[in-house]
Short mmCIF file of C-alpha atoms and ligand atoms in Angstrom, two decimals:
data_model
loop_
_atom_site.label_atom_id
_atom_site.label_comp_id
_atom_site.label_asym_id
_atom_site.label_seq_id
_atom_site.Cartn_x
_atom_site.Cartn_y
_atom_site.Cartn_z
CA MET A 19 -16.25 11.91 36.50
CA SER A 20 -16.96 14.93 34.35
CA ALA A 21 -20.32 15.02 32.72
CA PRO A 22 -20.47 15.12 28.92
CA THR A 23 -21.01 18.60 27.58
CA VAL A 24 -24.66 19.49 27.38
CA ASP A 25 -26.33 22.06 25.19
CA LEU A 26 -27.87 24.91 27.14
CA MET A 27 -30.16 27.60 25.86
CA ASP A 28 -29.66 31.19 26.99
CA TYR A 29 -31.96 31.88 29.88
CA SER A 30 -33.67 34.81 28.24
CA ASP A 31 -34.51 32.66 25.24
CA VAL A 32 -35.89 29.92 27.54
CA ILE A 33 -38.21 32.44 29.06
CA ALA A 34 -39.28 33.85 25.71
CA ARG A 35 -40.28 30.38 24.44
CA PHE A 36 -41.25 28.25 27.41
CA GLU A 37 -43.27 28.27 30.57
CA PRO A 38 -41.61 26.30 33.40
CA VAL A 39 -43.56 24.06 35.75
CA LEU A 40 -41.97 23.02 39.05
CA GLY A 41 -42.73 20.43 41.66
CA MET A 42 -40.84 20.37 44.96
CA GLU A 43 -40.48 17.34 47.11
CA VAL A 44 -38.90 18.05 50.46
CA HIS A 45 -37.94 15.32 52.97
CA VAL A 46 -37.49 16.49 56.51
CA GLU A 47 -36.02 14.33 59.25
CA LEU A 48 -37.89 14.97 62.49
CA ASN A 49 -35.89 15.64 65.65
CA THR A 50 -37.75 13.11 67.77
CA ALA A 51 -35.59 11.35 70.35
CA THR A 52 -36.47 7.93 68.97
CA LYS A 53 -37.19 6.40 65.52
CA MET A 54 -40.55 6.25 63.78
CA PHE A 55 -41.49 2.68 64.65
CA CYS A 56 -39.03 1.58 67.35
CA GLY A 57 -37.25 2.97 70.41
CA CYS A 58 -33.83 3.35 68.84
CA PRO A 59 -32.18 6.76 69.32
CA THR A 60 -31.84 9.05 66.33
CA GLU A 61 -28.83 11.13 67.19
CA PHE A 62 -26.65 12.06 64.20
CA GLY A 63 -23.03 10.95 63.92
CA ALA A 64 -22.98 7.85 66.12
CA GLN A 65 -20.76 4.83 65.31
CA PRO A 66 -22.26 2.87 62.38
CA ASN A 67 -24.90 0.30 63.31
CA THR A 68 -24.99 1.13 67.02
CA GLN A 69 -28.55 2.56 66.86
CA VAL A 70 -30.45 -0.45 65.59
CA CYS A 71 -32.84 -3.09 66.81
CA PRO A 72 -34.88 -5.98 65.36
CA VAL A 73 -37.62 -3.58 64.22
CA CYS A 74 -35.49 -1.15 62.22
CA LEU A 75 -33.33 -4.02 60.93
CA GLY A 76 -36.49 -5.70 59.64
CA LEU A 77 -35.85 -8.95 61.45
CA PRO A 78 -38.63 -11.52 61.16
CA GLY A 79 -41.25 -11.40 63.84
CA SER A 80 -40.57 -7.80 64.98
CA LEU A 81 -43.47 -5.40 65.08
CA PRO A 82 -43.44 -1.63 64.56
CA VAL A 83 -45.21 0.81 66.88
CA VAL A 84 -45.98 4.40 65.80
CA ASN A 85 -44.04 7.17 67.47
CA GLN A 86 -46.74 9.51 68.85
CA LYS A 87 -44.36 12.48 68.90
CA ALA A 88 -43.67 12.03 65.19
CA VAL A 89 -47.38 12.06 64.46
CA GLU A 90 -47.76 15.22 66.47
CA SER A 91 -44.93 16.88 64.46
CA ALA A 92 -46.53 15.73 61.23
CA ILE A 93 -49.87 17.27 62.16
CA ARG A 94 -48.24 20.49 63.24
CA ILE A 95 -46.36 20.68 59.93
CA GLY A 96 -49.64 20.06 58.07
CA LEU A 97 -51.43 22.75 60.00
CA ALA A 98 -48.61 25.24 59.44
CA LEU A 99 -48.93 24.54 55.72
CA ASN A 100 -52.67 25.22 55.85
CA CYS A 101 -53.49 21.60 55.06
CA THR A 102 -56.48 19.53 56.00
CA ILE A 103 -55.53 16.89 58.57
CA THR A 104 -56.99 13.52 57.77
CA PRO A 105 -59.18 12.09 60.57
CA TRP A 106 -58.18 8.54 59.59
CA GLY A 107 -55.32 7.36 57.45
CA ARG A 108 -53.29 4.18 57.09
CA PHE A 109 -49.60 3.61 56.57
CA ALA A 110 -48.68 1.79 53.41
CA ARG A 111 -45.88 -0.52 52.37
CA LYS A 112 -43.80 0.77 49.50
CA ASN A 113 -42.05 -2.33 48.16
CA TYR A 114 -38.67 -2.18 46.61
CA PHE A 115 -35.32 -3.83 47.03
CA TYR A 116 -32.42 -1.70 47.97
CA PRO A 117 -29.60 -2.65 50.42
CA ASP A 118 -30.10 0.41 52.59
CA GLN A 119 -33.68 -0.66 53.28
CA PRO A 120 -33.39 -3.91 55.27
CA LYS A 121 -37.12 -4.80 55.25
CA ASN A 122 -37.20 -4.62 51.43
CA TYR A 123 -40.12 -2.27 51.87
CA GLN A 124 -40.44 1.21 53.32
CA ILE A 125 -43.31 2.08 55.60
CA SER A 126 -44.78 5.23 54.10
CA GLN A 127 -48.21 6.68 53.41
CA TYR A 128 -49.74 6.42 49.98
CA ASP A 129 -53.30 7.48 49.22
CA GLU A 130 -54.19 8.40 52.84
CA PRO A 131 -51.56 10.96 53.87
CA ILE A 132 -51.81 12.74 57.16
CA ALA A 133 -52.10 16.18 55.53
CA THR A 134 -53.48 17.37 52.21
CA ASN A 135 -54.32 20.45 50.18
CA GLY A 136 -52.48 23.38 51.76
CA HIS A 137 -50.49 26.32 50.67
CA LEU A 138 -47.52 28.41 51.66
CA ASP A 139 -47.10 32.03 50.72
CA VAL A 140 -43.42 32.54 50.24
CA LEU A 141 -41.50 35.82 50.22
CA LEU A 142 -39.53 36.71 47.11
CA ASP A 143 -36.46 38.94 47.02
CA ASP A 144 -38.41 42.03 45.92
CA GLY A 145 -40.75 41.70 48.90
CA SER A 146 -43.68 40.26 46.95
CA THR A 147 -45.23 36.90 47.86
CA PHE A 148 -45.85 33.86 45.73
CA ARG A 149 -48.38 31.23 46.73
CA VAL A 150 -47.16 27.67 46.48
CA GLU A 151 -49.95 25.07 46.69
CA ILE A 152 -49.23 22.03 48.79
CA GLU A 153 -50.52 18.65 47.60
CA ARG A 154 -49.72 16.56 50.66
CA ALA A 155 -47.41 15.93 53.60
CA HIS A 156 -47.02 12.33 54.59
CA MET A 157 -45.12 10.29 57.17
CA GLU A 158 -42.50 7.71 56.37
CA GLU A 159 -39.23 6.25 57.59
CA ASP A 160 -35.77 7.06 56.44
CA THR A 161 -33.48 4.49 54.85
CA GLY A 162 -29.99 3.50 56.04
CA LYS A 163 -26.86 4.86 54.38
CA SER A 164 -24.63 3.12 51.87
CA VAL A 165 -20.98 4.10 51.89
CA HIS A 166 -19.14 3.17 48.70
CA ILE A 167 -15.42 2.51 49.18
CA GLY A 168 -12.76 2.90 46.52
CA GLY A 169 -14.70 4.82 43.93
CA ALA A 170 -13.69 8.30 42.87
CA THR A 171 -16.46 10.47 44.19
CA GLY A 172 -18.09 8.26 46.83
CA ARG A 173 -20.51 6.96 44.21
CA ILE A 174 -21.03 3.25 43.64
CA HIS A 175 -19.49 3.59 40.18
CA GLY A 176 -15.94 2.28 40.39
CA ALA A 177 -16.18 1.29 44.05
CA SER A 178 -14.54 -1.92 45.25
CA HIS A 179 -17.10 -2.57 47.95
CA SER A 180 -19.88 -0.92 49.93
CA LEU A 181 -20.62 -0.61 53.64
CA LEU A 182 -24.05 -0.19 55.15
CA ASP A 183 -25.00 1.85 58.20
CA TYR A 184 -28.53 1.31 59.43
CA ASN A 185 -28.45 3.98 62.15
CA ARG A 186 -30.64 6.16 59.93
CA ALA A 187 -33.04 3.38 58.96
CA GLY A 188 -36.35 4.16 60.58
CA VAL A 189 -35.71 7.80 61.48
CA PRO A 190 -39.02 9.64 61.08
CA LEU A 191 -39.37 11.55 57.84
CA ILE A 192 -42.04 13.84 56.58
CA GLU A 193 -42.27 14.27 52.82
CA ILE A 194 -43.89 17.49 51.71
CA VAL A 195 -44.98 17.61 48.06
CA THR A 196 -46.22 20.65 46.23
CA LYS A 197 -48.81 20.72 43.49
CA PRO A 198 -47.35 21.70 40.12
CA ILE A 199 -46.10 25.28 40.52
CA THR A 200 -47.07 27.31 37.46
CA GLY A 201 -46.95 30.99 36.63
CA ALA A 202 -43.48 31.67 38.06
CA GLY A 203 -41.99 32.23 34.61
CA GLU A 204 -38.63 33.80 34.75
CA ARG A 205 -38.64 33.67 38.53
CA ALA A 206 -39.06 29.89 38.74
CA PRO A 207 -35.49 29.26 40.07
CA GLU A 208 -35.99 32.01 42.65
CA VAL A 209 -39.43 30.69 43.63
CA ALA A 210 -37.93 27.22 44.14
CA ARG A 211 -35.22 28.61 46.42
CA ALA A 212 -37.67 30.90 48.21
CA TYR A 213 -40.03 27.98 48.84
CA VAL A 214 -37.37 25.73 50.35
CA THR A 215 -36.07 28.70 52.40
CA ALA A 216 -39.53 29.44 53.75
CA LEU A 217 -40.17 25.79 54.49
CA ARG A 218 -36.86 25.48 56.30
CA ASP A 219 -37.51 28.55 58.38
CA LEU A 220 -41.02 27.39 59.17
CA LEU A 221 -39.92 23.88 60.20
CA LYS A 222 -37.25 25.47 62.38
CA ALA A 223 -39.74 27.75 64.01
CA LEU A 224 -42.00 24.75 64.62
CA GLY A 225 -39.09 23.09 66.38
CA VAL A 226 -39.74 19.78 64.61
CA SER A 227 -36.38 19.36 62.88
CA ASP A 228 -32.87 20.76 62.94
CA VAL A 229 -33.30 21.36 59.20
CA LYS A 230 -29.59 21.08 58.35
CA MET A 231 -29.37 20.63 54.60
CA GLU A 232 -25.67 19.87 54.82
CA GLN A 233 -26.35 16.95 57.24
CA GLY A 234 -29.28 15.74 55.24
CA SER A 235 -32.02 16.45 57.76
CA LEU A 236 -33.66 18.58 55.02
CA ARG A 237 -33.42 17.16 51.51
CA CYS A 238 -34.91 18.54 48.36
CA ASP A 239 -35.85 17.03 45.01
CA ALA A 240 -36.72 19.45 42.28
CA ASN A 241 -39.12 18.43 39.44
CA VAL A 242 -38.91 20.62 36.40
CA SER A 243 -40.68 20.61 33.05
CA LEU A 244 -41.24 23.07 30.25
CA MET A 245 -44.18 23.70 28.03
CA PRO A 246 -44.25 26.00 25.04
CA ILE A 247 -45.72 29.40 25.95
CA GLY A 248 -49.50 29.19 25.47
CA ALA A 249 -49.65 25.40 25.79
CA THR A 250 -52.05 23.96 28.30
CA GLU A 251 -50.59 20.52 28.82
CA PHE A 252 -47.56 20.10 31.07
CA GLY A 253 -44.35 18.81 29.56
CA THR A 254 -42.47 15.75 30.75
CA ARG A 255 -40.64 16.37 34.01
CA THR A 256 -37.28 15.40 35.36
CA GLU A 257 -36.64 15.02 39.05
CA THR A 258 -33.26 16.24 40.25
CA LYS A 259 -32.55 14.42 43.49
CA ASN A 260 -30.93 15.62 46.71
CA VAL A 261 -30.22 19.19 45.93
CA ASN A 262 -28.63 20.03 49.26
CA SER A 263 -28.27 23.73 49.65
CA LEU A 264 -30.55 26.65 49.09
CA ARG A 265 -28.36 28.07 46.40
CA SER A 266 -28.20 24.69 44.69
CA VAL A 267 -31.99 24.57 44.46
CA GLU A 268 -31.94 27.70 42.38
CA VAL A 269 -28.96 26.61 40.29
CA ALA A 270 -30.40 23.12 39.60
CA VAL A 271 -33.76 24.50 38.44
CA ARG A 272 -32.19 27.06 36.19
CA PHE A 273 -29.84 24.44 34.72
CA GLU A 274 -32.66 22.01 33.97
CA MET A 275 -34.71 24.75 32.37
CA ARG A 276 -31.84 25.66 30.07
CA ARG A 277 -31.03 22.01 29.28
CA GLN A 278 -34.55 20.97 28.57
CA ALA A 279 -35.19 24.02 26.43
CA ALA A 280 -32.17 23.15 24.30
CA VAL A 281 -33.39 19.53 23.90
CA LEU A 282 -36.96 20.61 23.00
CA ALA A 283 -35.83 23.31 20.65
CA GLY A 284 -33.60 20.77 18.90
CA GLY A 285 -36.67 18.54 18.27
CA GLY A 286 -35.77 16.10 21.02
CA THR A 287 -37.96 14.77 23.86
CA ILE A 288 -37.43 14.83 27.60
CA VAL A 289 -37.35 11.45 29.26
CA GLN A 290 -38.96 11.13 32.65
CA GLU A 291 -36.00 10.29 34.83
CA THR A 292 -34.27 11.22 38.04
CA ARG A 293 -31.15 13.28 37.68
CA HIS A 294 -28.11 13.82 39.91
CA PHE A 295 -27.06 17.32 40.81
CA HIS A 296 -23.35 18.15 40.85
CA GLU A 297 -22.46 20.78 43.46
CA THR A 298 -19.13 21.54 41.91
CA ASP A 299 -20.28 22.79 38.52
CA GLY A 300 -24.00 23.27 39.01
CA THR A 301 -24.97 20.68 36.41
CA THR A 302 -27.26 17.62 36.41
CA SER A 303 -26.74 14.25 34.87
CA PRO A 304 -29.13 11.32 34.19
CA GLY A 305 -29.96 8.96 37.05
CA ARG A 306 -32.47 6.19 36.73
CA ARG A 307 -35.69 5.96 34.74
CA LYS A 308 -38.58 6.86 36.96
CA GLU A 309 -40.58 4.12 38.58
CA THR A 310 -44.31 4.45 38.56
CA ALA A 311 -46.52 3.90 41.61
CA GLU A 312 -47.45 0.43 40.27
CA ASP A 313 -43.81 -0.62 40.49
CA TYR A 314 -43.98 -0.19 44.20
CA ARG A 315 -46.95 -2.47 44.83
CA TYR A 316 -48.26 -0.29 47.60
CA PHE A 317 -50.66 -1.91 50.02
CA PRO A 318 -51.89 -0.93 53.48
CA GLU A 319 -49.43 -1.78 56.23
CA PRO A 320 -50.97 -4.70 58.17
CA ASP A 321 -48.75 -4.34 61.22
CA LEU A 322 -49.85 -0.81 62.16
CA GLU A 323 -53.09 0.68 63.28
CA PRO A 324 -54.44 3.55 61.23
CA VAL A 325 -53.56 7.05 62.41
CA ALA A 326 -56.76 8.64 63.67
CA PRO A 327 -56.01 11.95 65.38
CA ASP A 328 -59.07 13.25 67.18
CA ALA A 329 -60.35 16.67 66.31
CA GLU A 330 -59.78 18.07 69.73
CA TRP A 331 -56.08 17.14 69.67
CA VAL A 332 -55.70 18.67 66.22
CA GLU A 333 -57.28 21.93 67.45
CA GLN A 334 -54.97 21.93 70.42
CA LEU A 335 -52.01 21.56 68.13
CA ARG A 336 -53.29 24.37 65.91
CA GLY A 337 -52.79 26.64 68.91
CA THR A 338 -49.04 25.82 68.89
CA ILE A 339 -48.39 26.97 65.38
CA PRO A 340 -45.96 29.95 65.52
CA GLU A 341 -46.19 33.14 63.50
CA TYR A 342 -44.46 32.65 60.16
CA PRO A 343 -40.82 33.58 60.65
CA TRP A 344 -40.75 36.01 57.73
CA LEU A 345 -43.85 37.82 58.98
CA ARG A 346 -42.40 37.91 62.45
CA ARG A 347 -39.16 39.32 60.98
CA ALA A 348 -41.09 42.07 59.18
CA ARG A 349 -43.00 42.93 62.35
CA ILE A 350 -39.83 43.06 64.40
CA GLN A 351 -38.02 45.15 61.83
CA SER A 352 -40.72 47.80 62.03
CA ASP A 353 -41.11 47.53 65.84
CA TRP A 354 -37.44 48.04 66.36
CA GLY A 355 -37.13 50.63 63.55
CA LEU A 356 -34.34 48.74 61.73
CA SER A 357 -33.33 49.35 58.17
CA HIS A 358 -33.62 46.51 55.60
CA GLU A 359 -29.79 46.24 55.54
CA VAL A 360 -29.35 46.05 59.31
CA MET A 361 -32.07 43.44 59.45
CA ARG A 362 -30.51 41.40 56.68
CA ASP A 363 -27.16 41.55 58.49
CA LEU A 364 -28.75 40.26 61.70
CA VAL A 365 -30.42 37.40 59.81
CA ASN A 366 -27.23 36.49 57.95
CA ALA A 367 -25.22 36.58 61.19
CA GLY A 368 -27.64 34.08 62.67
CA ALA A 369 -28.28 36.64 65.43
CA LEU A 370 -31.90 37.48 64.95
CA ASP A 371 -33.51 34.56 66.81
CA LEU A 372 -31.05 34.96 69.64
CA ILE A 373 -31.78 38.66 69.95
CA ILE A 374 -35.51 38.01 69.91
CA ALA A 375 -35.13 35.39 72.59
CA THR A 376 -33.04 37.78 74.67
CA VAL A 377 -35.75 40.44 74.34
CA ASP A 378 -38.33 37.89 75.25
CA ALA A 379 -36.30 37.16 78.37
CA GLY A 380 -36.74 40.83 79.36
CA ALA A 381 -33.86 42.76 77.83
CA PRO A 382 -34.19 46.03 75.89
CA ALA A 383 -33.86 45.38 72.16
CA ASN A 384 -30.87 47.69 71.65
CA GLU A 385 -28.80 46.17 74.41
CA ALA A 386 -29.69 42.65 73.30
CA ARG A 387 -28.70 43.46 69.81
CA SER A 388 -25.44 45.06 70.76
CA TRP A 389 -24.33 42.09 72.90
CA TRP A 390 -25.04 39.53 70.18
CA VAL A 391 -23.60 41.46 67.24
CA ALA A 392 -20.52 42.82 69.02
CA TYR A 393 -18.99 40.93 71.93
CA LEU A 394 -20.62 37.58 71.45
CA THR A 395 -20.07 37.55 67.68
CA GLU A 396 -16.39 38.19 68.48
CA LYS A 397 -16.33 35.26 70.92
CA ALA A 398 -18.06 32.98 68.43
CA LYS A 399 -15.40 33.86 65.84
CA GLU A 400 -12.60 33.15 68.29
CA ARG A 401 -14.08 29.77 68.99
CA GLU A 402 -14.97 29.16 65.35
CA VAL A 403 -18.54 28.16 66.16
CA PRO A 404 -21.83 29.55 64.99
CA LEU A 405 -23.32 32.15 67.27
CA ASP A 406 -26.09 29.82 68.45
CA GLU A 407 -23.59 27.23 69.58
CA LEU A 408 -21.87 29.53 72.06
CA PRO A 409 -22.47 28.07 75.54
CA ILE A 410 -24.54 31.01 76.68
CA THR A 411 -28.31 31.27 76.49
CA PRO A 412 -30.39 34.33 75.57
CA ALA A 413 -31.74 34.23 79.19
CA GLN A 414 -28.23 34.52 80.53
CA VAL A 415 -27.49 37.42 78.23
CA ALA A 416 -30.67 39.11 79.42
CA GLU A 417 -29.55 38.52 82.98
CA VAL A 418 -26.21 40.23 82.35
CA ILE A 419 -28.01 43.16 80.78
CA LYS A 420 -30.30 43.35 83.84
CA LEU A 421 -27.30 43.37 86.21
CA VAL A 422 -25.75 46.27 84.25
CA ASP A 423 -29.02 48.22 84.17
CA ALA A 424 -29.44 47.73 87.94
CA LYS A 425 -25.88 49.04 88.35
CA SER A 426 -24.88 45.77 90.06
CA ILE A 427 -22.01 45.58 87.64
CA ASN A 428 -20.53 47.93 85.06
CA ASN A 429 -20.01 47.24 81.35
CA LYS A 430 -16.43 46.16 81.72
CA VAL A 431 -17.21 43.65 84.48
CA ALA A 432 -20.19 42.50 82.40
CA LYS A 433 -17.81 41.21 79.77
CA GLN A 434 -15.88 39.28 82.40
CA VAL A 435 -19.16 37.82 83.63
CA VAL A 436 -19.99 36.71 80.08
CA ASP A 437 -16.57 35.10 79.77
CA TYR A 438 -17.18 33.19 82.96
CA VAL A 439 -20.59 32.05 81.65
CA LEU A 440 -18.90 30.92 78.42
CA ALA A 441 -16.33 29.04 80.55
CA GLY A 442 -19.21 27.10 82.06
CA GLU A 443 -19.03 28.70 85.55
CA GLY A 444 -22.79 29.18 86.00
CA ASP A 445 -25.41 31.89 85.70
CA PRO A 446 -24.46 35.58 85.70
CA ALA A 447 -25.87 36.54 89.11
CA GLN A 448 -24.31 33.50 90.67
CA ILE A 449 -20.92 34.36 89.12
CA VAL A 450 -21.07 37.97 90.31
CA GLU A 451 -21.79 36.73 93.80
CA ALA A 452 -19.25 33.90 93.82
CA LYS A 453 -16.43 36.00 92.42
CA GLY A 454 -17.21 39.19 94.30
CA LEU A 455 -17.64 41.13 91.07
CA GLY A 456 -20.48 43.32 92.27
CA MET A 457 -20.12 46.99 91.70
CA VAL A 458 -18.79 49.01 94.63
CA SER A 459 -21.70 51.41 94.94
CA ASP A 460 -21.49 51.96 98.67
CA ASP A 461 -20.79 55.72 98.74
CA SER A 462 -18.83 55.70 101.97
CA ALA A 463 -16.42 53.09 100.66
CA LEU A 464 -16.05 55.03 97.47
CA GLN A 465 -15.67 58.27 99.38
CA ALA A 466 -12.75 56.82 101.37
CA GLU A 467 -11.04 55.76 98.07
CA VAL A 468 -11.62 59.20 96.57
CA GLU A 469 -10.03 60.91 99.57
CA LYS A 470 -7.10 58.56 99.50
CA ALA A 471 -6.50 59.26 95.80
CA LEU A 472 -6.83 63.06 96.27
CA ALA A 473 -4.42 62.94 99.20
CA ALA A 474 -1.88 60.99 97.09
CA ASN A 475 -2.06 63.54 94.28
CA PRO A 476 -2.21 66.99 95.95
CA ASP A 477 -1.21 68.86 92.74
CA ILE A 478 -4.06 67.31 90.78
CA ALA A 479 -6.47 68.01 93.69
CA ASP A 480 -5.40 71.66 93.49
CA LYS A 481 -6.03 71.81 89.76
CA ILE A 482 -9.52 70.40 90.22
CA ARG A 483 -10.17 72.89 92.99
CA SER A 484 -9.08 75.76 90.69
CA GLY A 485 -11.75 74.68 88.18
CA LYS A 486 -9.81 72.34 85.87
CA VAL A 487 -12.38 69.50 85.98
CA GLN A 488 -10.67 67.53 83.21
CA ALA A 489 -7.92 66.75 85.76
CA ALA A 490 -10.51 64.66 87.67
CA GLY A 491 -9.95 61.80 85.16
CA LYS A 492 -6.70 60.76 86.79
CA ILE A 493 -8.33 60.52 90.24
CA VAL A 494 -11.32 58.61 88.83
CA GLY A 495 -8.84 56.21 87.17
CA ASP A 496 -7.00 55.61 90.44
CA VAL A 497 -10.23 54.93 92.27
CA MET A 498 -11.35 52.50 89.52
CA LYS A 499 -8.00 50.73 89.80
CA ALA A 500 -8.36 50.53 93.60
CA THR A 501 -11.78 49.01 93.27
CA ARG A 502 -10.61 46.53 90.56
CA GLY A 503 -12.79 48.22 87.97
CA GLN A 504 -15.90 47.41 89.93
CA ALA A 505 -17.03 50.95 90.79
CA ASP A 506 -19.57 53.02 88.86
CA ALA A 507 -17.14 55.43 87.14
CA ALA A 508 -19.83 58.16 86.78
CA ARG A 509 -20.55 58.07 90.48
CA VAL A 510 -16.83 58.19 91.31
CA ARG A 511 -16.52 61.29 89.19
CA GLU A 512 -19.38 63.01 91.01
CA LEU A 513 -17.73 62.20 94.31
CA VAL A 514 -14.38 63.57 93.17
CA LEU A 515 -15.91 66.83 92.02
CA ALA A 516 -18.01 67.11 95.19
CA ALA A 517 -14.85 66.63 97.27
CA CYS A 518 -13.11 69.45 95.52
CA VAL A 519 -15.60 72.36 95.84
P1 ADP T 634 -42.80 10.99 42.42
O1 ADP T 634 -43.33 9.73 43.03
O2 ADP T 634 -42.42 10.86 41.01
O3 ADP T 634 -41.72 11.59 43.30
P2 ADP T 634 -44.57 12.92 43.48
O4 ADP T 634 -46.04 13.08 43.23
O5 ADP T 634 -44.12 12.52 44.85
O6 ADP T 634 -44.04 11.96 42.37
O7 ADP T 634 -43.89 14.31 43.14
C1 ADP T 634 -43.92 14.82 41.92
C2 ADP T 634 -43.78 16.32 42.01
O8 ADP T 634 -43.69 16.89 40.69
C3 ADP T 634 -44.96 17.00 42.60
O9 ADP T 634 -44.55 18.14 43.34
C4 ADP T 634 -45.82 17.43 41.42
O10 ADP T 634 -46.64 18.49 41.71
C5 ADP T 634 -44.79 17.78 40.44
N1 ADP T 634 -45.17 17.62 39.03
C6 ADP T 634 -46.09 16.79 38.53
N2 ADP T 634 -46.11 16.89 37.19
C7 ADP T 634 -45.19 17.77 36.87
C8 ADP T 634 -44.73 18.32 35.63
N3 ADP T 634 -45.20 17.96 34.46
N4 ADP T 634 -43.74 19.27 35.70
C9 ADP T 634 -43.19 19.64 36.87
N5 ADP T 634 -43.61 19.15 37.99
C10 ADP T 634 -44.58 18.27 38.01
MG1 MG T 635 -42.06 11.54 45.59
ZN1 ZN T 636 -34.79 0.20 66.04
#
């Protein structure tokens, strides 16, 4: 369905006349093993309706129990966002009817969220930072999924029937809501993208979610309004739902700014509504009129105890908050003396975290970098998987590097060892041992091979003796061949020259 044509104002005119205000709502699915209020598994991609039980199907008489690990993740997220953690807060029922929500209400948090009043300083493209104030982060449960069959674009419109999969119903979600973001001006679309990027990287570093926007484990709604420059009262906002890539966040905000500006300049008014984002052409179209909080008839969830994290636990969790990924990146860039471009390539290649982990496992930075960006990147391309899905760990790469540095194997054999690791044959040292790949460094064994090779090539031996040291290459090659490539070539060369004086 192609959207009707919409008037858009030139972006520079938008900026000249209006001040944008943004509000970002991000839902993140936690990576806990089980759901928020029951023991069902949360793994993505299972057969429909195989990960369900009476609790997450909302059957009468079933009772929810809070997942402690999810509360822990929520607190850690709150702390990382510089929020205050509430010492006592209740869950709330958000009542609405929708087929993907079998209880007819969602357990969420309303006026007593786990975390409030924080901020996140996000890095913009020019290296400056922009502070985004956080209003709250609260816990809730995900809904199931409706699959509409027969329609054109998977939407309910035009579908012959719909199927429901409740595997996702009850998966722990954290919703993170910003305060209105003002003062971004022209950079509003960039700020929106930078914020979601920073949040994604932070959540990843916290290890609380796999933050895959394309699989829906990180979902973003972008609220946008405009007010005339100099005005003090915010304009009416629209909420563009489920903007599911970082680029789309920027595109959607910019589009809404241009659309709203055209409406306002033409004397129209903006209706408060949700809007759908269309990935294909970067436009938005109207969704439903926005419910108000009263529509949801929130009330405290009677089946659950309040969440009351004790101060000591919160302080202990504070100790687990990692350095912000972008600050860590800046520190590493300067520690390793890398240019901005090299660093950006490492990040884009998805290699940076792997290199850091390899260094943390004891490898020198240069060697760690070279393995990941060269040989392993090549292997990942061959297998058509992202670098971090290669079946080799940073610790194993560090072990290979250690074996080379200790001259237990040479570089050529190191690649074979890596191939064996990728083939699932075990750890590097184990493989070297089991396959007899260790470097022949026993001088007497090498000496014997050198003498054999010299005796087999008397003319070359003579050349070397008469001072033509380049001729030694052939002898070194023969010895390497005889040792199946497992000798230290530099040492072999020394022995050849020593034998010819
Ligand atoms: P809702 O229930 O409508 O989703 P939320 O409070 O969860 O409301 O989220 C609304 C988001 O929009 C928040 O980030 C808030 O800061 C932001 N916001 C509020 N008013 C405006 C406005 N006039 N323009 C842009 N954003 C706004
Ligand atoms: Mg909301
Ligand atoms: Zn369940």
